[in-house]
CSV table of C-alpha atoms in Angstrom, one decimal:
chain,number,residue,atom,x,y,z
A,1,ALA,CA,84.6,54.4,158.2
A,2,PRO,CA,81.9,53.8,154.7
A,3,ARG,CA,79.0,56.6,155.4
A,4,LYS,CA,75.5,56.1,156.4
A,5,LEU,CA,73.1,58.9,154.4
A,6,LYS,CA,70.8,61.0,156.9
A,7,ALA,CA,67.2,60.9,156.1
A,8,GLY,CA,66.7,63.8,153.5
A,9,ALA,CA,70.1,63.9,152.6
A,10,THR,CA,70.3,66.3,149.4
A,11,ASP,CA,71.0,64.6,145.9
A,12,PHE,CA,75.0,66.5,145.9
A,13,PHE,CA,77.0,68.8,149.0
A,14,PHE,CA,80.2,71.1,148.7
A,15,VAL,CA,82.0,70.8,151.9
A,16,GLY,CA,84.7,73.5,152.2
A,17,GLU,CA,85.6,77.6,152.7
A,18,MET,CA,82.9,80.0,151.1
A,19,ARG,CA,85.2,81.6,149.0
A,20,ALA,CA,84.9,82.3,145.4
A,21,ILE,CA,88.4,80.5,144.1
A,22,LYS,CA,86.1,77.3,145.7
A,23,GLY,CA,83.5,77.7,142.8
A,24,VAL,CA,80.4,77.6,144.9
A,25,ASP,CA,79.2,80.3,142.5
A,26,ILE,CA,79.9,77.7,139.4
A,27,LEU,CA,78.2,75.5,141.4
A,28,LEU,CA,74.9,77.3,142.1
A,29,LYS,CA,74.8,78.5,138.3
A,30,ALA,CA,74.7,74.8,136.9
A,31,LEU,CA,72.2,74.1,139.3
A,32,ALA,CA,70.9,76.8,137.8
A,33,GLU,CA,71.2,75.3,134.3
A,34,ILE,CA,69.0,72.2,134.9
A,35,ALA,CA,65.7,72.8,134.0
A,36,PRO,CA,63.4,73.2,137.5
A,37,GLU,CA,61.3,70.7,137.5
A,38,GLN,CA,64.4,67.8,137.2
A,39,ARG,CA,66.9,70.4,139.5
A,40,PRO,CA,69.2,68.2,142.4
A,41,SER,CA,68.7,69.9,145.4
A,42,LEU,CA,72.1,70.5,147.0
A,43,THR,CA,73.9,71.4,150.4
A,44,LEU,CA,76.9,73.7,150.8
A,45,VAL,CA,78.9,72.6,154.2
A,46,GLY,CA,81.2,75.3,155.4
A,47,ASP,CA,81.9,79.3,156.0
A,48,GLY,CA,83.6,81.8,155.1
A,49,PRO,CA,83.8,86.0,154.0
A,50,GLU,CA,81.5,85.1,151.0
A,51,VAL,CA,78.8,83.2,152.0
A,52,SER,CA,76.1,85.8,152.4
A,53,GLU,CA,77.2,86.5,148.4
A,54,PHE,CA,75.8,83.0,147.8
A,55,ARG,CA,73.6,83.2,149.6
A,56,VAL,CA,71.6,86.2,147.4
A,57,LEU,CA,72.9,84.4,144.4
A,58,ALA,CA,71.5,80.9,145.1
A,59,ASN,CA,67.8,83.4,145.8
A,60,SER,CA,68.7,85.4,142.5
A,61,LEU,CA,68.8,81.9,140.9
A,62,GLY,CA,65.4,80.6,142.3
A,63,LEU,CA,67.4,78.2,144.0
A,64,ALA,CA,66.5,78.6,147.5
A,65,GLU,CA,64.4,76.0,147.6
A,66,LYS,CA,66.7,73.7,146.3
A,67,ILE,CA,70.3,74.8,148.7
A,68,THR,CA,70.8,74.3,152.3
A,69,PHE,CA,73.7,76.2,153.9
A,70,ALA,CA,73.9,73.6,156.7
A,71,GLY,CA,77.4,75.9,157.9
A,72,ARG,CA,80.2,74.2,159.1
A,73,LYS,CA,80.5,70.5,160.1
A,74,SER,CA,83.1,68.0,160.6
A,75,MET,CA,83.5,66.1,157.1
A,76,ARG,CA,81.8,62.8,159.0
A,77,ASP,CA,78.6,64.7,159.4
A,78,ALA,CA,79.1,66.1,155.9
A,79,MET,CA,78.8,63.3,154.4
A,80,ARG,CA,76.0,62.3,155.3
A,81,LEU,CA,73.8,65.2,154.5
A,82,GLY,CA,74.2,64.5,150.8
A,83,ARG,CA,74.8,62.0,148.1
A,84,THR,CA,77.5,62.8,145.8
A,85,LEU,CA,80.4,65.3,146.6
A,86,VAL,CA,81.5,68.5,144.5
A,87,VAL,CA,84.3,69.7,144.4
A,88,PRO,CA,83.7,73.1,142.0
A,89,SER,CA,87.2,74.5,143.0
A,90,ARG,CA,89.2,77.2,140.5
A,91,ARG,CA,91.7,75.8,142.0
A,92,GLU,CA,93.3,73.6,144.4
A,93,SER,CA,97.1,71.6,144.8
A,94,PHE,CA,94.9,67.9,146.4
A,95,PRO,CA,92.1,68.4,148.3
A,96,TYR,CA,91.8,65.9,150.8
A,97,VAL,CA,87.9,66.2,150.7
A,98,VAL,CA,88.5,64.4,147.2
A,99,ILE,CA,90.5,61.6,149.2
A,100,GLU,CA,88.0,61.5,152.3
A,101,ALA,CA,85.4,60.8,150.2
A,102,MET,CA,86.7,58.2,148.1
A,103,ALA,CA,87.7,56.2,150.8
A,104,ALA,CA,84.3,56.3,152.5
A,105,GLY,CA,83.1,55.0,149.4
A,106,VAL,CA,81.1,58.5,148.1
A,107,PRO,CA,80.9,59.6,144.5
A,108,VAL,CA,83.0,62.4,143.6
A,109,ILE,CA,82.2,65.4,141.2
A,110,ALA,CA,85.3,67.6,140.8
A,111,ALA,CA,87.2,70.4,138.9
A,112,ASP,CA,89.9,69.1,136.8
A,113,VAL,CA,92.6,71.3,139.0
A,114,GLY,CA,95.4,71.0,140.7
A,115,GLY,CA,96.2,67.1,141.6
A,116,ILE,CA,92.7,65.8,141.8
A,117,SER,CA,93.1,64.2,138.5
A,118,GLU,CA,96.0,61.9,140.2
A,119,ALA,CA,93.4,60.4,142.3
A,120,LEU,CA,89.5,60.2,140.2
A,121,PRO,CA,89.2,59.0,136.6
A,122,LYS,CA,88.3,61.7,133.9
A,123,SER,CA,84.7,60.7,133.6
A,124,HIS,CA,84.6,62.2,137.0
A,125,LEU,CA,86.2,65.5,136.0
A,126,PHE,CA,85.0,68.3,134.5
A,127,GLU,CA,86.6,71.6,133.3
A,128,ALA,CA,87.2,74.5,136.1
A,129,GLY,CA,85.0,77.0,135.0
A,130,SER,CA,82.9,75.2,133.0
A,131,ILE,CA,79.3,76.1,133.9
A,132,SER,CA,77.9,73.7,131.5
A,133,GLU,CA,80.4,70.9,131.9
A,134,LEU,CA,79.4,70.7,135.7
A,135,ALA,CA,75.8,71.3,134.8
A,136,ALA,CA,75.6,68.4,132.8
A,137,LYS,CA,78.0,66.4,134.9
A,138,LEU,CA,75.0,67.4,137.7
A,139,GLY,CA,72.4,66.1,135.5
A,140,GLN,CA,74.5,62.9,134.4
A,141,GLU,CA,75.3,62.2,138.0
A,142,ASN,CA,71.5,62.1,138.9
A,143,GLN,CA,70.0,60.0,136.1
A,144,GLN,CA,72.7,57.1,137.8
A,145,VAL,CA,72.5,57.1,140.8
A,146,GLU,CA,73.4,52.9,140.7
A,147,ALA,CA,75.8,53.2,138.3
A,148,SER,CA,77.4,56.1,140.6
A,149,PHE,CA,77.8,54.0,144.2
A,150,ALA,CA,79.2,51.2,142.1
A,151,GLU,CA,82.2,53.2,140.8
A,152,ALA,CA,82.5,55.1,144.1
A,153,ALA,CA,82.7,51.4,145.9
A,154,ARG,CA,85.3,50.6,143.4
A,155,LEU,CA,87.5,54.4,144.2
A,156,GLN,CA,87.6,53.4,147.9
A,157,LYS,CA,89.5,50.2,147.0
A,158,VAL,CA,91.8,52.8,144.8
A,159,ALA,CA,91.9,55.2,147.9
A,160,GLY,CA,92.9,52.2,150.1
A,161,GLU,CA,95.3,50.8,147.9
A,162,ARG,CA,97.1,54.6,146.9
A,163,PHE,CA,96.0,56.9,149.4
A,164,SER,CA,96.3,55.4,152.7
A,165,THR,CA,99.3,56.4,155.7
A,166,LYS,CA,101.0,53.0,155.5
A,167,ARG,CA,101.9,53.2,151.5
A,168,MET,CA,102.6,57.4,151.4
A,169,VAL,CA,105.3,56.5,154.4
A,170,ALA,CA,106.3,54.0,151.7
A,171,ASP,CA,106.8,56.1,148.9
A,172,THR,CA,107.9,59.1,150.5
A,173,LEU,CA,111.0,56.2,152.5
A,174,ASN,CA,111.8,55.3,148.5
A,175,PHE,CA,112.1,58.8,147.8
A,176,TYR,CA,114.5,59.2,149.9
A,177,ALA,CA,116.2,56.7,149.2
A,178,ARG,CA,116.5,56.7,145.5
A,179,LEU,CA,118.5,60.0,146.3
């Protein structure tokens, strides 16, 4: 279902387990690379064993006023908290958050890892682990909000066509039929 942004939503949001493998530290460091007067806001949704370390890192980078740690929430609720989803993972297989965001018409920026490139065009990807590339993507995304929403609407249609349950069942049955 299309999402409705909550009043006071941040520019960006992350949804996932608070662990280094999910790249939260990369996201925080990228945000810190952006000039303070242009620095976007960020909501981190999730919990995990390293959340306190990420709070310390955010404070040490001078990001305390720009970061919200929202705790654990459903994806539907999380998508209301920020304009663009960021998936900075160091490793992934094929994260459902990307497909869920696409299906809801939410703009997405993601690390080029695992199967993410099967869902998102190259223009939405950055090299995994690259703080400077992610910082550039964040800055670019924040400058072209309207174009970003138009692209998200286009990708919403792609998600509906390529990643629907009906399509996945048909593809799986066709695969086994060919065997």
